[in-house]
Amino acid sequence: MGTTTKDYYEILGVKKDASQDEIKRAYRRLARKYHPDVNPGDKVAEQKFKEINEAYEVLGDPKKRAEYDQFGKTPFGPEGFEGFRTYDFGFDFGAKGFEDIFSDFLGGFRTREAPVRGHDLRTSLDITLEEAYKGTVKSVTLTRDVSCPDCGGSGAESIEVCSHCKGSGVITQGRGFFNISQTCPSCRGRGNLAKKRCRQCNGGGVVTKTETLKVKIPPGADTGSRLKLRGKGGAGINGGPPGDLYIDINVLPHPVFRREGDDIYVEVPVRISEAVLGGRIKVPTLDGEVTMKLPPGTDSGKKFRLKGKGLPNPKTGARGDEFAVVKIVVPKNITGKIKEALKEVEKAY
Ligand SMILES: [Zn+2]
Ligand SMILES: [Zn+2]
C-alpha cells in the first residue's frame, strides 16, 4: 500500500482547519520560495519543493483532503507527480495556471513562455470589374498589433545582468564551516534584471500600428478570390512569428456587363431596321468599343460571341469570351407613312 505518514498540514505550515483559500495562499508562498528556478542546484530546496507540491496535491483538493483527514494518509500517493521542471503538476490551478501563480515571481515579463504565433487577420476589398479585368494595385490601411520596435517584443526597456549575484542568481555566504547558498534577493534568482518596463509598449511587448499596404490583385480576380499576405497578421508572442493577413476580394456589380465566371454578357440595343436589314453595330467591351457586323434578319435575344473578350482565368491565363445579346428596340412615335410600311412588313412573316 502506498501509504504515507507525512503531515501535509505541517509541510504547508497551516492549521488542520485552514480554509482552502489559506492552503492555496500558503502553497503559493512556499512554491515561490522553493521553486527550482529560484534555487538552482539546491537539492534541499528541490526536495522541499516536491514535498510542498505533494502536500498541495492532496490538501488543495477538498475531496482528497477529506479522505486524508479521515484516514491520516492518502491512497493517492505522489504518482503522476514527476518532472516538475516541466511544470506538469498533474493538477489544476484553474484557468490561469502556472503563469498566474508565478506571475509576480517572473516579474511580469513573459520571457519564459513558449513562442506563440500571432493571429491571422481577415479583411475584404471591393474592386470594379475593370480592375478585375486588368489587375490592379490597391491600398489597404490596416491597424494591427506588431512586435514593439523599441524593446524587440521583450517588454523591458533593457535587461541587465544582476550585479548583486553577477548573473548566477545565487548568493553564497560563508558561515563557519558552511557555505550557505541562497537565492539572490536582488533578482530573485533570475540572474538578470529587467530595468523598467518599456515605455513604448508599457511592458506588453506589442504596439498598435496603422500601416498602408499595397496589395497587388492579379487579372481575373473574382468575388471569393482570396489573397494571403504572409506575416501581415497579428504580432507573435514571446518571439513567435506574426500571423498572416487574408484579403477576400469582392468584385462590384457592373452597370453594363454581367459576369459569369470568365465570360461577360452585354445587352446590345438594335433598331428594328438594323435587325431586319443587317448593319454594323457598336458593342462595348472591357477593352473599349468594337464594331460588329449584324447579319440581316437577326432575332431579339440572339447571342454573338466575341472570342477572347472576357476575363483571363487567374489559374490558366486563358481568356473567357464576351457575349453580345441583341435587344430590338421598338420606336414609339411613328407616323402614318411608317405604319403603312410596317403593314407591308407584316406580309413578310
Ligand atoms: Zn516595448
Ligand atoms: Zn541577482
mmCIF file of N, CA, C and O in Angstrom, residues 28-119:
data_model
loop_
_atom_site.group_PDB
_atom_site.id
_atom_site.type_symbol
_atom_site.label_atom_id
_atom_site.label_comp_id
_atom_site.label_asym_id
_atom_site.label_seq_id
_atom_site.Cartn_x
_atom_site.Cartn_y
_atom_site.Cartn_z
ATOM 1 N N ARG A 28 1.247 28.790 -2.517
ATOM 2 C CA ARG A 28 1.859 29.743 -3.447
ATOM 3 C C ARG A 28 3.118 30.363 -2.855
ATOM 4 O O ARG A 28 4.126 30.503 -3.531
ATOM 5 N N ARG A 29 3.016 30.741 -1.611
ATOM 6 C CA ARG A 29 4.148 31.391 -0.949
ATOM 7 C C ARG A 29 5.360 30.444 -0.931
ATOM 8 O O ARG A 29 6.474 30.817 -1.300
ATOM 9 N N LEU A 30 5.095 29.202 -0.542
ATOM 10 C CA LEU A 30 6.191 28.233 -0.428
ATOM 11 C C LEU A 30 6.724 27.808 -1.794
ATOM 12 O O LEU A 30 7.924 27.600 -1.964
ATOM 13 N N ALA A 31 5.823 27.668 -2.728
ATOM 14 C CA ALA A 31 6.243 27.240 -4.071
ATOM 15 C C ALA A 31 7.181 28.269 -4.686
ATOM 16 O O ALA A 31 8.145 27.930 -5.350
ATOM 17 N N ARG A 32 6.879 29.533 -4.428
ATOM 18 C CA ARG A 32 7.763 30.589 -4.930
ATOM 19 C C ARG A 32 9.133 30.516 -4.266
ATOM 20 O O ARG A 32 10.163 30.650 -4.905
ATOM 21 N N LYS A 33 9.088 30.298 -2.971
ATOM 22 C CA LYS A 33 10.315 30.294 -2.186
ATOM 23 C C LYS A 33 11.236 29.150 -2.594
ATOM 24 O O LYS A 33 12.450 29.321 -2.686
ATOM 25 N N TYR A 34 10.638 27.979 -2.842
ATOM 26 C CA TYR A 34 11.466 26.798 -3.079
ATOM 27 C C TYR A 34 11.521 26.381 -4.544
ATOM 28 O O TYR A 34 12.044 25.320 -4.869
ATOM 29 N N HIS A 35 10.984 27.195 -5.406
ATOM 30 C CA HIS A 35 10.967 26.833 -6.821
ATOM 31 C C HIS A 35 12.397 26.613 -7.335
ATOM 32 O O HIS A 35 13.299 27.383 -7.021
ATOM 33 N N PRO A 36 12.609 25.535 -8.097
ATOM 34 C CA PRO A 36 13.971 25.210 -8.582
ATOM 35 C C PRO A 36 14.614 26.339 -9.391
ATOM 36 O O PRO A 36 15.835 26.454 -9.408
ATOM 37 N N ASP A 37 13.814 27.140 -10.043
ATOM 38 C CA ASP A 37 14.384 28.241 -10.816
ATOM 39 C C ASP A 37 14.993 29.302 -9.912
ATOM 40 O O ASP A 37 15.865 30.059 -10.320
ATOM 41 N N VAL A 38 14.469 29.374 -8.691
ATOM 42 C CA VAL A 38 14.994 30.353 -7.748
ATOM 43 C C VAL A 38 16.179 29.776 -6.978
ATOM 44 O O VAL A 38 17.006 30.506 -6.440
ATOM 45 N N ASN A 39 16.214 28.445 -6.934
ATOM 46 C CA ASN A 39 17.268 27.775 -6.168
ATOM 47 C C ASN A 39 18.035 26.792 -7.039
ATOM 48 O O ASN A 39 18.008 25.578 -6.804
ATOM 49 N N PRO A 40 18.699 27.292 -8.038
ATOM 50 C CA PRO A 40 19.362 26.347 -8.946
ATOM 51 C C PRO A 40 20.414 25.510 -8.223
ATOM 52 O O PRO A 40 21.230 26.040 -7.468
ATOM 53 N N GLY A 41 20.316 24.202 -8.423
ATOM 54 C CA GLY A 41 21.309 23.291 -7.866
ATOM 55 C C GLY A 41 21.143 23.002 -6.380
ATOM 56 O O GLY A 41 21.916 22.260 -5.798
ATOM 57 N N ASP A 42 20.122 23.582 -5.766
ATOM 58 C CA ASP A 42 19.924 23.395 -4.326
ATOM 59 C C ASP A 42 19.039 22.161 -4.101
ATOM 60 O O ASP A 42 17.829 22.202 -4.286
ATOM 61 N N LYS A 43 19.674 21.049 -3.695
ATOM 62 C CA LYS A 43 18.944 19.778 -3.546
ATOM 63 C C LYS A 43 17.912 19.835 -2.429
ATOM 64 O O LYS A 43 16.856 19.210 -2.512
ATOM 65 N N VAL A 44 18.255 20.566 -1.370
ATOM 66 C CA VAL A 44 17.326 20.658 -0.234
ATOM 67 C C VAL A 44 16.046 21.377 -0.665
ATOM 68 O O VAL A 44 14.934 20.921 -0.385
ATOM 69 N N ALA A 45 16.244 22.471 -1.366
ATOM 70 C CA ALA A 45 15.083 23.234 -1.837
ATOM 71 C C ALA A 45 14.264 22.405 -2.812
ATOM 72 O O ALA A 45 13.029 22.441 -2.805
ATOM 73 N N GLU A 46 14.952 21.642 -3.632
ATOM 74 C CA GLU A 46 14.269 20.814 -4.617
ATOM 75 C C GLU A 46 13.382 19.784 -3.930
ATOM 76 O O GLU A 46 12.233 19.573 -4.312
ATOM 77 N N GLN A 47 13.928 19.144 -2.878
ATOM 78 C CA GLN A 47 13.182 18.161 -2.108
ATOM 79 C C GLN A 47 11.968 18.817 -1.450
ATOM 80 O O GLN A 47 10.871 18.295 -1.471
ATOM 81 N N LYS A 48 12.221 19.987 -0.918
ATOM 82 C CA LYS A 48 11.177 20.743 -0.232
ATOM 83 C C LYS A 48 10.059 21.102 -1.232
ATOM 84 O O LYS A 48 8.879 20.981 -0.911
ATOM 85 N N PHE A 49 10.474 21.495 -2.411
ATOM 86 C CA PHE A 49 9.510 21.875 -3.449
ATOM 87 C C PHE A 49 8.620 20.690 -3.820
ATOM 88 O O PHE A 49 7.412 20.822 -3.984
ATOM 89 N N LYS A 50 9.236 19.519 -3.908
ATOM 90 C CA LYS A 50 8.483 18.304 -4.209
ATOM 91 C C LYS A 50 7.449 18.028 -3.125
ATOM 92 O O LYS A 50 6.300 17.704 -3.401
ATOM 93 N N GLU A 51 7.900 18.159 -1.874
ATOM 94 C CA GLU A 51 7.007 17.901 -0.732
ATOM 95 C C GLU A 51 5.820 18.851 -0.713
ATOM 96 O O GLU A 51 4.697 18.453 -0.461
ATOM 97 N N ILE A 52 6.144 20.110 -0.986
ATOM 98 C CA ILE A 52 5.084 21.133 -0.990
ATOM 99 C C ILE A 52 4.022 20.797 -2.024
ATOM 100 O O ILE A 52 2.821 20.852 -1.767
ATOM 101 N N ASN A 53 4.502 20.404 -3.191
ATOM 102 C CA ASN A 53 3.568 20.081 -4.265
ATOM 103 C C ASN A 53 2.767 18.822 -3.958
ATOM 104 O O ASN A 53 1.587 18.734 -4.286
ATOM 105 N N GLU A 54 3.435 17.854 -3.344
ATOM 106 C CA GLU A 54 2.747 16.624 -2.955
ATOM 107 C C GLU A 54 1.651 16.952 -1.932
ATOM 108 O O GLU A 54 0.521 16.477 -2.042
ATOM 109 N N ALA A 55 2.011 17.806 -0.985
ATOM 110 C CA ALA A 55 1.039 18.179 0.044
ATOM 111 C C ALA A 55 -0.141 18.933 -0.563
ATOM 112 O O ALA A 55 -1.298 18.692 -0.234
ATOM 113 N N TYR A 56 0.184 19.820 -1.513
ATOM 114 C CA TYR A 56 -0.888 20.647 -2.087
ATOM 115 C C TYR A 56 -1.777 19.824 -3.010
ATOM 116 O O TYR A 56 -2.967 20.095 -3.143
ATOM 117 N N GLU A 57 -1.184 18.795 -3.598
ATOM 118 C CA GLU A 57 -1.979 17.957 -4.474
ATOM 119 C C GLU A 57 -3.124 17.306 -3.697
ATOM 120 O O GLU A 57 -4.207 17.096 -4.223
ATOM 121 N N VAL A 58 -2.860 17.029 -2.432
ATOM 122 C CA VAL A 58 -3.890 16.410 -1.593
ATOM 123 C C VAL A 58 -4.755 17.481 -0.913
ATOM 124 O O VAL A 58 -5.963 17.506 -1.065
ATOM 125 N N LEU A 59 -4.111 18.413 -0.222
ATOM 126 C CA LEU A 59 -4.883 19.388 0.561
ATOM 127 C C LEU A 59 -5.591 20.411 -0.319
ATOM 128 O O LEU A 59 -6.587 20.995 0.075
ATOM 129 N N GLY A 60 -5.051 20.616 -1.503
ATOM 130 C CA GLY A 60 -5.658 21.587 -2.415
ATOM 131 C C GLY A 60 -6.936 21.060 -3.048
ATOM 132 O O GLY A 60 -7.706 21.809 -3.632
ATOM 133 N N ASP A 61 -7.163 19.766 -2.926
ATOM 134 C CA ASP A 61 -8.352 19.142 -3.499
ATOM 135 C C ASP A 61 -9.258 18.720 -2.338
ATOM 136 O O ASP A 61 -8.922 17.803 -1.583
ATOM 137 N N PRO A 62 -10.401 19.404 -2.155
ATOM 138 C CA PRO A 62 -11.251 19.131 -0.984
ATOM 139 C C PRO A 62 -11.605 17.649 -0.814
ATOM 140 O O PRO A 62 -11.691 17.159 0.320
ATOM 141 N N LYS A 63 -11.765 16.932 -1.928
ATOM 142 C CA LYS A 63 -12.138 15.522 -1.848
ATOM 143 C C LYS A 63 -10.988 14.677 -1.280
ATOM 144 O O LYS A 63 -11.173 13.866 -0.373
ATOM 145 N N LYS A 64 -9.804 14.914 -1.851
ATOM 146 C CA LYS A 64 -8.627 14.185 -1.382
ATOM 147 C C LYS A 64 -8.285 14.577 0.053
ATOM 148 O O LYS A 64 -7.839 13.758 0.852
ATOM 149 N N ARG A 65 -8.527 15.865 0.340
ATOM 150 C CA ARG A 65 -8.220 16.358 1.681
ATOM 151 C C ARG A 65 -9.096 15.656 2.718
ATOM 152 O O ARG A 65 -8.618 15.243 3.787
ATOM 153 N N ALA A 66 -10.387 15.529 2.411
ATOM 154 C CA ALA A 66 -11.318 14.885 3.342
ATOM 155 C C ALA A 66 -10.892 13.442 3.612
ATOM 156 O O ALA A 66 -10.936 12.954 4.749
ATOM 157 N N GLU A 67 -10.452 12.774 2.563
ATOM 158 C CA GLU A 67 -10.008 11.400 2.709
ATOM 159 C C GLU A 67 -8.741 11.320 3.564
ATOM 160 O O GLU A 67 -8.588 10.438 4.398
ATOM 161 N N TYR A 68 -7.888 12.289 3.320
ATOM 162 C CA TYR A 68 -6.631 12.354 4.080
ATOM 163 C C TYR A 68 -6.922 12.626 5.548
ATOM 164 O O TYR A 68 -6.333 12.018 6.437
ATOM 165 N N ASP A 69 -7.849 13.529 5.788
ATOM 166 C CA ASP A 69 -8.228 13.862 7.164
ATOM 167 C C ASP A 69 -8.788 12.634 7.886
ATOM 168 O O ASP A 69 -8.524 12.402 9.057
ATOM 169 N N GLN A 70 -9.559 11.861 7.147
ATOM 170 C CA GLN A 70 -10.226 10.710 7.753
ATOM 171 C C GLN A 70 -9.250 9.572 8.037
ATOM 172 O O GLN A 70 -9.295 8.965 9.099
ATOM 173 N N PHE A 71 -8.389 9.290 7.065
ATOM 174 C CA PHE A 71 -7.521 8.121 7.204
ATOM 175 C C PHE A 71 -6.096 8.473 7.637
ATOM 176 O O PHE A 71 -5.305 7.592 7.872
ATOM 177 N N GLY A 72 -5.812 9.750 7.682
ATOM 178 C CA GLY A 72 -4.475 10.167 8.085
ATOM 179 C C GLY A 72 -3.415 9.776 7.081
ATOM 180 O O GLY A 72 -2.241 9.768 7.359
ATOM 181 N N LYS A 73 -3.855 9.385 5.934
ATOM 182 C CA LYS A 73 -2.912 9.015 4.874
ATOM 183 C C LYS A 73 -3.638 9.225 3.555
ATOM 184 O O LYS A 73 -4.827 9.505 3.526
ATOM 185 N N THR A 74 -2.912 9.062 2.528
ATOM 186 C CA THR A 74 -3.570 9.246 1.248
ATOM 187 C C THR A 74 -3.414 8.005 0.401
ATOM 188 O O THR A 74 -2.337 7.430 0.307
ATOM 189 N N PRO A 75 -4.482 7.548 -0.196
ATOM 190 C CA PRO A 75 -4.373 6.405 -1.089
ATOM 191 C C PRO A 75 -3.861 6.826 -2.471
ATOM 192 O O PRO A 75 -3.672 5.993 -3.321
ATOM 193 N N PHE A 76 -3.654 8.073 -2.645
ATOM 194 C CA PHE A 76 -3.292 8.535 -3.994
ATOM 195 C C PHE A 76 -1.793 8.502 -4.238
ATOM 196 O O PHE A 76 -1.353 8.184 -5.314
ATOM 197 N N GLY A 77 -1.046 8.836 -3.176
ATOM 198 C CA GLY A 77 0.401 8.881 -3.364
ATOM 199 C C GLY A 77 0.799 9.987 -4.313
ATOM 200 O O GLY A 77 -0.050 10.659 -4.868
ATOM 201 N N PRO A 78 2.078 10.123 -4.493
ATOM 202 C CA PRO A 78 2.546 11.206 -5.338
ATOM 203 C C PRO A 78 2.733 10.810 -6.795
ATOM 204 O O PRO A 78 3.418 11.489 -7.518
ATOM 205 N N GLU A 79 2.136 9.680 -7.199
ATOM 206 C CA GLU A 79 2.382 9.288 -8.590
ATOM 207 C C GLU A 79 1.758 10.329 -9.525
ATOM 208 O O GLU A 79 0.819 11.012 -9.177
ATOM 209 N N GLY A 80 2.308 10.386 -10.693
ATOM 210 C CA GLY A 80 1.831 11.406 -11.639
ATOM 211 C C GLY A 80 2.469 12.742 -11.350
ATOM 212 O O GLY A 80 2.273 13.700 -12.069
ATOM 213 N N PHE A 81 3.252 12.759 -10.296
ATOM 214 C CA PHE A 81 3.934 13.998 -9.991
ATOM 215 C C PHE A 81 5.413 13.819 -10.247
ATOM 216 O O PHE A 81 6.186 13.440 -9.402
ATOM 217 N N GLU A 82 5.780 14.051 -11.444
ATOM 218 C CA GLU A 82 7.163 13.914 -11.855
ATOM 219 C C GLU A 82 7.483 15.061 -12.786
ATOM 220 O O GLU A 82 6.598 15.690 -13.339
ATOM 221 N N GLY A 83 8.748 15.268 -12.939
ATOM 222 C CA GLY A 83 9.171 16.274 -13.914
ATOM 223 C C GLY A 83 8.594 17.644 -13.644
ATOM 224 O O GLY A 83 8.074 18.283 -14.535
ATOM 225 N N PHE A 84 8.698 18.059 -12.397
ATOM 226 C CA PHE A 84 8.083 19.355 -12.075
ATOM 227 C C PHE A 84 8.749 20.504 -12.815
ATOM 228 O O PHE A 84 8.211 21.562 -12.937
ATOM 229 N N ARG A 85 9.936 20.230 -13.333
ATOM 230 C CA ARG A 85 10.609 21.296 -14.085
ATOM 231 C C ARG A 85 9.860 21.651 -15.365
ATOM 232 O O ARG A 85 10.019 22.721 -15.911
ATOM 233 N N THR A 86 9.098 20.674 -15.817
ATOM 234 C CA THR A 86 8.300 20.967 -16.999
ATOM 235 C C THR A 86 6.941 21.577 -16.611
ATOM 236 O O THR A 86 6.109 21.825 -17.444
ATOM 237 N N TYR A 87 6.764 21.759 -15.321
ATOM 238 C CA TYR A 87 5.547 22.385 -14.794
ATOM 239 C C TYR A 87 4.307 21.526 -14.993
ATOM 240 O O TYR A 87 3.205 22.008 -14.991
ATOM 241 N N ASP A 88 4.550 20.223 -15.184
ATOM 242 C CA ASP A 88 3.405 19.336 -15.317
ATOM 243 C C ASP A 88 3.044 18.819 -13.938
ATOM 244 O O ASP A 88 3.520 17.788 -13.498
ATOM 245 N N PHE A 89 2.224 19.552 -13.260
ATOM 246 C CA PHE A 89 1.935 19.215 -11.871
ATOM 247 C C PHE A 89 0.896 18.113 -11.740
ATOM 248 O O PHE A 89 0.738 17.518 -10.707
ATOM 249 N N GLY A 90 0.214 17.843 -12.776
ATOM 250 C CA GLY A 90 -0.814 16.815 -12.711
ATOM 251 C C GLY A 90 -2.050 17.258 -11.965
ATOM 252 O O GLY A 90 -2.913 16.488 -11.658
ATOM 253 N N PHE A 91 -2.122 18.514 -11.635
ATOM 254 C CA PHE A 91 -3.374 19.015 -11.058
ATOM 255 C C PHE A 91 -3.591 20.437 -11.542
ATOM 256 O O PHE A 91 -2.713 21.031 -12.170
ATOM 257 N N ASP A 92 -4.731 20.923 -11.198
ATOM 258 C CA ASP A 92 -5.196 22.117 -11.890
ATOM 259 C C ASP A 92 -5.155 23.342 -10.998
ATOM 260 O O ASP A 92 -5.617 23.321 -9.884
ATOM 261 N N PHE A 93 -4.585 24.397 -11.496
ATOM 262 C CA PHE A 93 -4.591 25.654 -10.765
ATOM 263 C C PHE A 93 -5.788 26.526 -11.132
ATOM 264 O O PHE A 93 -5.919 27.628 -10.667
ATOM 265 N N GLY A 94 -6.582 26.039 -12.055
ATOM 266 C CA GLY A 94 -7.636 26.890 -12.584
ATOM 267 C C GLY A 94 -7.179 27.488 -13.896
ATOM 268 O O GLY A 94 -6.119 27.168 -14.404
ATOM 269 N N ALA A 95 -7.992 28.391 -14.391
ATOM 270 C CA ALA A 95 -7.801 28.876 -15.758
ATOM 271 C C ALA A 95 -6.411 29.447 -16.023
ATOM 272 O O ALA A 95 -5.843 29.233 -17.068
ATOM 273 N N LYS A 96 -5.880 30.183 -15.073
ATOM 274 C CA LYS A 96 -4.638 30.892 -15.353
ATOM 275 C C LYS A 96 -3.378 30.055 -15.138
ATOM 276 O O LYS A 96 -2.349 30.347 -15.703
ATOM 277 N N GLY A 97 -3.512 29.025 -14.309
ATOM 278 C CA GLY A 97 -2.435 28.072 -14.159
ATOM 279 C C GLY A 97 -1.135 28.659 -13.660
ATOM 280 O O GLY A 97 -1.106 29.607 -12.873
ATOM 281 N N PHE A 98 -0.091 28.089 -14.153
ATOM 282 C CA PHE A 98 1.244 28.388 -13.664
ATOM 283 C C PHE A 98 1.577 29.869 -13.746
ATOM 284 O O PHE A 98 2.122 30.456 -12.818
ATOM 285 N N GLU A 99 1.230 30.449 -14.854
ATOM 286 C CA GLU A 99 1.567 31.852 -15.095
ATOM 287 C C GLU A 99 0.983 32.741 -13.998
ATOM 288 O O GLU A 99 1.617 33.671 -13.533
ATOM 289 N N ASP A 100 -0.224 32.386 -13.594
ATOM 290 C CA ASP A 100 -0.919 33.139 -12.572
ATOM 291 C C ASP A 100 -0.163 33.080 -11.248
ATOM 292 O O ASP A 100 0.123 34.078 -10.616
ATOM 293 N N ILE A 101 0.196 31.867 -10.872
ATOM 294 C CA ILE A 101 0.866 31.666 -9.594
ATOM 295 C C ILE A 101 2.216 32.356 -9.557
ATOM 296 O O ILE A 101 2.613 32.955 -8.570
ATOM 297 N N PHE A 102 2.928 32.269 -10.659
ATOM 298 C CA PHE A 102 4.282 32.763 -10.653
ATOM 299 C C PHE A 102 4.459 34.094 -11.358
ATOM 300 O O PHE A 102 5.572 34.521 -11.587
ATOM 301 N N SER A 103 3.334 34.735 -11.664
ATOM 302 C CA SER A 103 3.466 35.943 -12.475
ATOM 303 C C SER A 103 4.309 37.006 -11.771
ATOM 304 O O SER A 103 5.158 37.618 -12.377
ATOM 305 N N ASP A 104 4.098 37.187 -10.478
ATOM 306 C CA ASP A 104 4.901 38.227 -9.827
ATOM 307 C C ASP A 104 6.322 37.759 -9.609
ATOM 308 O O ASP A 104 7.271 38.517 -9.645
ATOM 309 N N PHE A 105 6.462 36.458 -9.455
ATOM 310 C CA PHE A 105 7.792 35.883 -9.328
ATOM 311 C C PHE A 105 8.597 36.103 -10.606
ATOM 312 O O PHE A 105 9.782 36.405 -10.593
ATOM 313 N N LEU A 106 7.920 35.991 -11.730
ATOM 314 C CA LEU A 106 8.595 36.191 -13.007
ATOM 315 C C LEU A 106 8.746 37.673 -13.339
ATOM 316 O O LEU A 106 9.247 38.036 -14.383
ATOM 317 N N GLY A 107 8.287 38.501 -12.417
ATOM 318 C CA GLY A 107 8.481 39.930 -12.616
ATOM 319 C C GLY A 107 7.590 40.513 -13.690
ATOM 320 O O GLY A 107 7.800 41.623 -14.135
ATOM 321 N N GLY A 108 6.589 39.760 -14.098
ATOM 322 C CA GLY A 108 5.659 40.293 -15.078
ATOM 323 C C GLY A 108 6.161 40.212 -16.513
ATOM 324 O O GLY A 108 5.435 40.473 -17.442
ATOM 325 N N PHE A 109 7.384 39.839 -16.692
ATOM 326 C CA PHE A 109 7.900 39.707 -18.054
ATOM 327 C C PHE A 109 7.811 38.254 -18.470
ATOM 328 O O PHE A 109 8.195 37.363 -17.728
ATOM 329 N N ARG A 110 7.325 38.061 -19.661
ATOM 330 C CA ARG A 110 6.942 36.711 -20.048
ATOM 331 C C ARG A 110 8.056 35.986 -20.796
ATOM 332 O O ARG A 110 7.830 35.311 -21.752
ATOM 333 N N THR A 111 9.255 36.157 -20.313
ATOM 334 C CA THR A 111 10.403 35.642 -21.057
ATOM 335 C C THR A 111 10.502 34.128 -21.051
ATOM 336 O O THR A 111 11.205 33.570 -21.859
ATOM 337 N N ARG A 112 9.816 33.460 -20.122
ATOM 338 C CA ARG A 112 9.984 32.015 -20.026
ATOM 339 C C ARG A 112 8.938 31.234 -20.790
ATOM 340 O O ARG A 112 8.972 30.024 -20.836
ATOM 341 N N GLU A 113 7.987 31.917 -21.379
ATOM 342 C CA GLU A 113 6.929 31.188 -22.056
ATOM 343 C C GLU A 113 7.319 30.842 -23.485
ATOM 344 O O GLU A 113 8.174 31.463 -24.070
ATOM 345 N N ALA A 114 6.635 29.839 -24.005
ATOM 346 C CA ALA A 114 6.939 29.382 -25.364
ATOM 347 C C ALA A 114 6.476 30.421 -26.383
ATOM 348 O O ALA A 114 5.499 31.126 -26.162
ATOM 349 N N PRO A 115 7.175 30.528 -27.512
ATOM 350 C CA PRO A 115 6.740 31.465 -28.548
ATOM 351 C C PRO A 115 5.380 31.064 -29.103
ATOM 352 O O PRO A 115 5.100 29.882 -29.270
ATOM 353 N N VAL A 116 4.555 32.048 -29.330
ATOM 354 C CA VAL A 116 3.219 31.790 -29.875
ATOM 355 C C VAL A 116 3.060 32.602 -31.154
ATOM 356 O O VAL A 116 3.357 33.787 -31.176
ATOM 357 N N ARG A 117 2.608 31.940 -32.209
ATOM 358 C CA ARG A 117 2.379 32.614 -33.484
ATOM 359 C C ARG A 117 1.213 33.597 -33.348
ATOM 360 O O ARG A 117 0.261 33.342 -32.624
ATOM 361 N N GLY A 118 1.320 34.726 -34.030
ATOM 362 C CA GLY A 118 0.264 35.728 -33.979
ATOM 363 C C GLY A 118 -0.998 35.252 -34.692
ATOM 364 O O GLY A 118 -0.983 34.288 -35.446
ATOM 365 N N HIS A 119 -2.089 35.961 -34.436
ATOM 366 C CA HIS A 119 -3.363 35.598 -35.069
ATOM 367 C C HIS A 119 -3.366 35.968 -36.546
ATOM 368 O O HIS A 119 -2.718 36.918 -36.940
#
